[in-house]
Amino acid sequence: MKKIIYSKYSNERNHCLAIRTDILEDEEGVRYVRKLPEFPEGKLHVEAIYHWYEAFSRVLEGTKLSYNVCSLIPGGVELEYLTGETLEEHLLSVEKKQGIEPCAEELLDYLEFVKSLHKGASFEITEGFREVFGEHELPKETVCAPFSNIDLVCGNIVLTGEKWTAIDYEWSFDFTVPVNFILYRIIFYFTDHADRGEEFKSFDLYGKMGITSEERKAYEAMETSFQKYVCRRHTPIRDLYQDISAGSLRVTDYFPQEMLQVYFDCGDGFFEENSRLFQMSHREGWEIEKEILLPEGVKSLRLDPGYRACMTEIRKLAFDGQTGQAPVTLEKGSSMGNWLFFGEDDPNFYLREIPEGAKKLRVELAVYPLETGAKKELGQLAGLSASRGEEIRKLREQLRQAENTISEMKHTKVWKAYEKYRGYREQHQK
């Protein structure tokens, strides 16, 4: 006897697409997934899932991708319940442990694999395509498969040993869909949609997969049309916000999000367009641990730890896994050991000694913004330090001039005569 332990209703859709997903468990603890139509109009949509399981199982035989086992049951379908790491979770783990570059390389491998599966048909706009995606200007030479699952996003792929298993193939269609649109969705939902777009910008994932900027605009419009097709005359709650909300407060106005901004000077100086932003997380202060990829030919770096007056603790600044700390240059503020003190807003420091051929910089910082009183006090201390520094500089200059004067005097006849007289006097006093 199987009992339901979890249910999810996808009922913000058009009635013919609305479904209920149940997770069931039998007496032995084995779990199953069951999908049922929420309304009678959805019967064909749910039964089509089994049709797509059979169709994709045939064409994917011998590849590393399979679809989770599906069978027809009265009123719907039942699928195997899979556990394991999704491809999205795996990629994020790779980024955390090895850095963003290996993560991007593995994502590109997956994209190339998906691209290799889609062949055998040329794209043409059909009535089915217009109904789901609208009508858009798309390259006529686009290679396609005769039928496609457009939802091969990383979160829908479970890693089962050496194989990949697609666990959601509800959005499959029997007309041609550009493979680049499927690749666009994989990239978009892993990067831009998940607020990782800036992080992966330098890898040009879209460009590497042959997706032009014009195509991206068309695919964005296709995605909008697809979401409207799913909902049709139904408005999901997420889209009601503008109509029912009395307004909102920007949390960041009260709790500013600190960002580390890194500028790359490749010989032309520091410019906004040659910089990248990295989000800092909040604990006792604002902290960041990041491996930053360096553009080829970079000469120097400028790091802005937030935008407010602050104290910054440098925990690690090292190029390409070096153990030593990279030397830091300040144009304003002061330093003491691994601490930097900035009494004014817009704090920044420089790394001007970059090893030739360096590819990445490991950054570990803690930033503690200063309140108005602390900022004033630090400014006074900095002013006092600067004043005393100037006094010391003047004294050192006076000492240097005195030493030069004495050195010059030692070469005069008067001095030499005095030296003889002093020697004669000391001899007779003994």
CSV table of C-alpha atoms in Angstrom, one decimal, residues 104-262:
chain,number,residue,atom,x,y,z
A,104,ALA,CA,32.2,27.0,-16.5
A,105,GLU,CA,34.2,24.3,-18.4
A,106,GLU,CA,31.9,21.6,-17.1
A,107,LEU,CA,28.8,23.6,-18.0
A,108,LEU,CA,30.2,24.1,-21.5
A,109,ASP,CA,30.8,20.3,-21.8
A,110,TYR,CA,27.1,19.7,-20.9
A,111,LEU,CA,26.0,22.3,-23.4
A,112,GLU,CA,28.0,20.7,-26.1
A,113,PHE,CA,26.6,17.3,-25.3
A,114,VAL,CA,23.0,18.7,-25.5
A,115,LYS,CA,23.8,20.4,-28.7
A,116,SER,CA,25.1,17.1,-30.2
A,117,LEU,CA,21.7,15.4,-29.5
A,118,HIS,CA,19.7,17.8,-31.6
A,119,LYS,CA,20.1,17.0,-35.3
A,120,GLY,CA,18.1,15.5,-38.1
A,121,ALA,CA,15.7,18.3,-38.8
A,122,SER,CA,15.7,21.9,-40.0
A,123,PHE,CA,13.8,24.6,-38.2
A,124,GLU,CA,10.5,25.9,-39.6
A,125,ILE,CA,7.7,27.8,-37.9
A,126,THR,CA,4.7,25.6,-37.6
A,127,GLU,CA,1.2,26.3,-36.1
A,128,GLY,CA,2.2,24.4,-33.0
A,129,PHE,CA,5.4,26.6,-32.6
A,130,ARG,CA,3.3,29.8,-33.0
A,131,GLU,CA,0.8,28.7,-30.4
A,132,VAL,CA,3.6,28.0,-27.8
A,133,PHE,CA,6.4,30.4,-28.6
A,134,GLY,CA,4.8,33.1,-30.9
A,135,GLU,CA,6.4,34.2,-34.2
A,136,HIS,CA,9.9,35.6,-34.1
A,137,GLU,CA,12.7,36.3,-36.5
A,138,LEU,CA,15.1,33.3,-36.2
A,139,PRO,CA,18.0,32.0,-38.3
A,140,LYS,CA,16.5,29.6,-40.9
A,141,GLU,CA,19.6,27.4,-40.9
A,142,THR,CA,19.2,26.4,-37.2
A,143,VAL,CA,19.7,22.7,-36.7
A,144,CYS,CA,16.9,21.0,-34.7
A,145,ALA,CA,15.7,17.6,-33.6
A,146,PRO,CA,12.3,16.3,-34.9
A,147,PHE,CA,11.0,16.6,-31.3
A,148,SER,CA,12.6,18.3,-28.2
A,149,ASN,CA,12.5,18.6,-24.5
A,150,ILE,CA,13.1,22.3,-23.9
A,151,ASP,CA,13.6,21.9,-20.1
A,152,LEU,CA,17.0,20.2,-19.9
A,153,VAL,CA,18.1,22.9,-17.4
A,154,CYS,CA,20.8,21.8,-14.9
A,155,GLY,CA,18.4,21.5,-12.0
A,156,ASN,CA,16.4,18.8,-13.9
A,157,ILE,CA,19.5,16.6,-14.4
A,158,VAL,CA,20.3,14.1,-11.7
A,159,LEU,CA,23.8,12.6,-11.6
A,160,THR,CA,23.4,8.8,-11.3
A,161,GLY,CA,26.9,7.3,-11.4
A,162,GLU,CA,28.4,8.0,-14.8
A,163,LYS,CA,25.0,8.7,-16.4
A,164,TRP,CA,22.8,11.8,-16.4
A,165,THR,CA,19.1,11.3,-15.8
A,166,ALA,CA,16.5,13.9,-16.9
A,167,ILE,CA,13.7,14.0,-14.3
A,168,ASP,CA,11.3,16.4,-15.9
A,169,TYR,CA,10.3,16.2,-19.5
A,170,GLU,CA,6.8,17.6,-19.3
A,171,TRP,CA,7.7,20.4,-21.7
A,172,SER,CA,8.5,18.4,-24.8
A,173,PHE,CA,7.1,19.2,-28.2
A,174,ASP,CA,6.7,17.3,-31.5
A,175,PHE,CA,7.6,20.2,-33.7
A,176,THR,CA,11.0,21.7,-34.4
A,177,VAL,CA,12.5,24.0,-31.8
A,178,PRO,CA,15.9,25.7,-32.4
A,179,VAL,CA,18.6,23.9,-30.3
A,180,ASN,CA,20.1,27.3,-29.5
A,181,PHE,CA,16.9,28.1,-27.6
A,182,ILE,CA,17.3,25.0,-25.5
A,183,LEU,CA,21.0,26.0,-24.8
A,184,TYR,CA,19.9,29.5,-24.1
A,185,ARG,CA,17.5,28.3,-21.4
A,186,ILE,CA,20.2,26.1,-19.8
A,187,ILE,CA,22.6,29.1,-19.6
A,188,PHE,CA,19.9,31.6,-18.6
A,189,TYR,CA,18.5,29.6,-15.7
A,190,PHE,CA,21.9,28.7,-14.3
A,191,THR,CA,23.4,32.2,-14.6
A,192,ASP,CA,21.2,35.3,-15.2
A,193,HIS,CA,18.0,33.9,-13.6
A,194,ALA,CA,20.0,32.8,-10.5
A,195,ASP,CA,21.8,36.1,-10.1
A,196,ARG,CA,25.1,34.6,-11.4
A,197,GLY,CA,25.2,36.4,-14.7
A,198,GLU,CA,27.9,38.9,-13.7
A,199,GLU,CA,30.0,36.1,-12.3
A,200,PHE,CA,30.0,34.2,-15.6
A,201,LYS,CA,30.0,37.2,-17.9
A,202,SER,CA,33.7,36.9,-18.8
A,203,PHE,CA,33.2,33.3,-20.1
A,204,ASP,CA,30.8,34.4,-22.8
A,205,LEU,CA,28.8,31.2,-22.6
A,206,TYR,CA,26.2,32.4,-25.1
A,207,GLY,CA,28.9,33.3,-27.6
A,208,LYS,CA,30.8,30.1,-27.2
A,209,MET,CA,27.6,28.2,-28.1
A,210,GLY,CA,27.0,30.3,-31.2
A,211,ILE,CA,24.1,32.3,-29.8
A,212,THR,CA,24.3,35.9,-31.1
A,213,SER,CA,22.9,38.9,-29.2
A,214,GLU,CA,20.1,39.2,-31.8
A,215,GLU,CA,19.2,35.5,-31.1
A,216,ARG,CA,19.1,36.1,-27.4
A,217,LYS,CA,16.5,38.9,-27.8
A,218,ALA,CA,14.4,36.5,-29.9
A,219,TYR,CA,14.8,33.7,-27.3
A,220,GLU,CA,13.8,36.0,-24.5
A,221,ALA,CA,10.6,36.8,-26.3
A,222,MET,CA,10.1,33.1,-27.0
A,223,GLU,CA,10.5,32.4,-23.2
A,224,THR,CA,7.9,35.1,-22.4
A,225,SER,CA,5.5,33.6,-24.9
A,226,PHE,CA,6.0,30.1,-23.5
A,227,GLN,CA,5.2,31.3,-19.9
A,228,LYS,CA,2.0,33.0,-21.3
A,229,TYR,CA,1.1,29.7,-23.1
A,230,VAL,CA,1.5,27.8,-19.8
A,231,CYS,CA,-0.8,30.2,-17.9
A,232,ARG,CA,-3.0,31.4,-20.8
A,233,ARG,CA,-6.1,33.1,-19.4
A,234,HIS,CA,-4.9,32.5,-15.8
A,235,THR,CA,-2.8,35.1,-14.0
A,236,PRO,CA,-0.3,33.5,-11.5
A,237,ILE,CA,0.1,35.1,-8.1
A,238,ARG,CA,3.6,36.2,-8.9
A,239,ASP,CA,2.3,38.5,-11.7
A,240,LEU,CA,-0.4,40.1,-9.5
A,241,TYR,CA,2.1,42.1,-7.5
A,242,GLN,CA,1.9,45.3,-9.4
A,243,ASP,CA,-1.9,45.3,-9.3
A,244,ILE,CA,-2.5,44.4,-5.6
A,245,SER,CA,0.6,45.9,-3.9
A,246,ALA,CA,0.4,49.1,-2.0
A,247,GLY,CA,4.0,49.7,-2.6
A,248,SER,CA,7.3,48.4,-1.2
A,249,LEU,CA,10.4,49.4,0.7
A,250,ARG,CA,13.8,48.8,-0.7
A,251,VAL,CA,15.5,46.7,2.0
A,252,THR,CA,18.9,47.8,0.6
A,253,ASP,CA,18.1,51.4,1.5
A,254,TYR,CA,18.1,50.4,5.2
A,255,PHE,CA,20.6,47.5,5.0
A,256,PRO,CA,23.0,48.4,2.2
A,257,GLN,CA,24.6,45.4,0.4
A,258,GLU,CA,28.3,45.8,0.2
A,259,MET,CA,30.1,44.8,-3.0
A,260,LEU,CA,33.7,44.4,-3.8
A,261,GLN,CA,34.5,46.1,-7.0
A,262,VAL,CA,37.7,45.1,-8.9
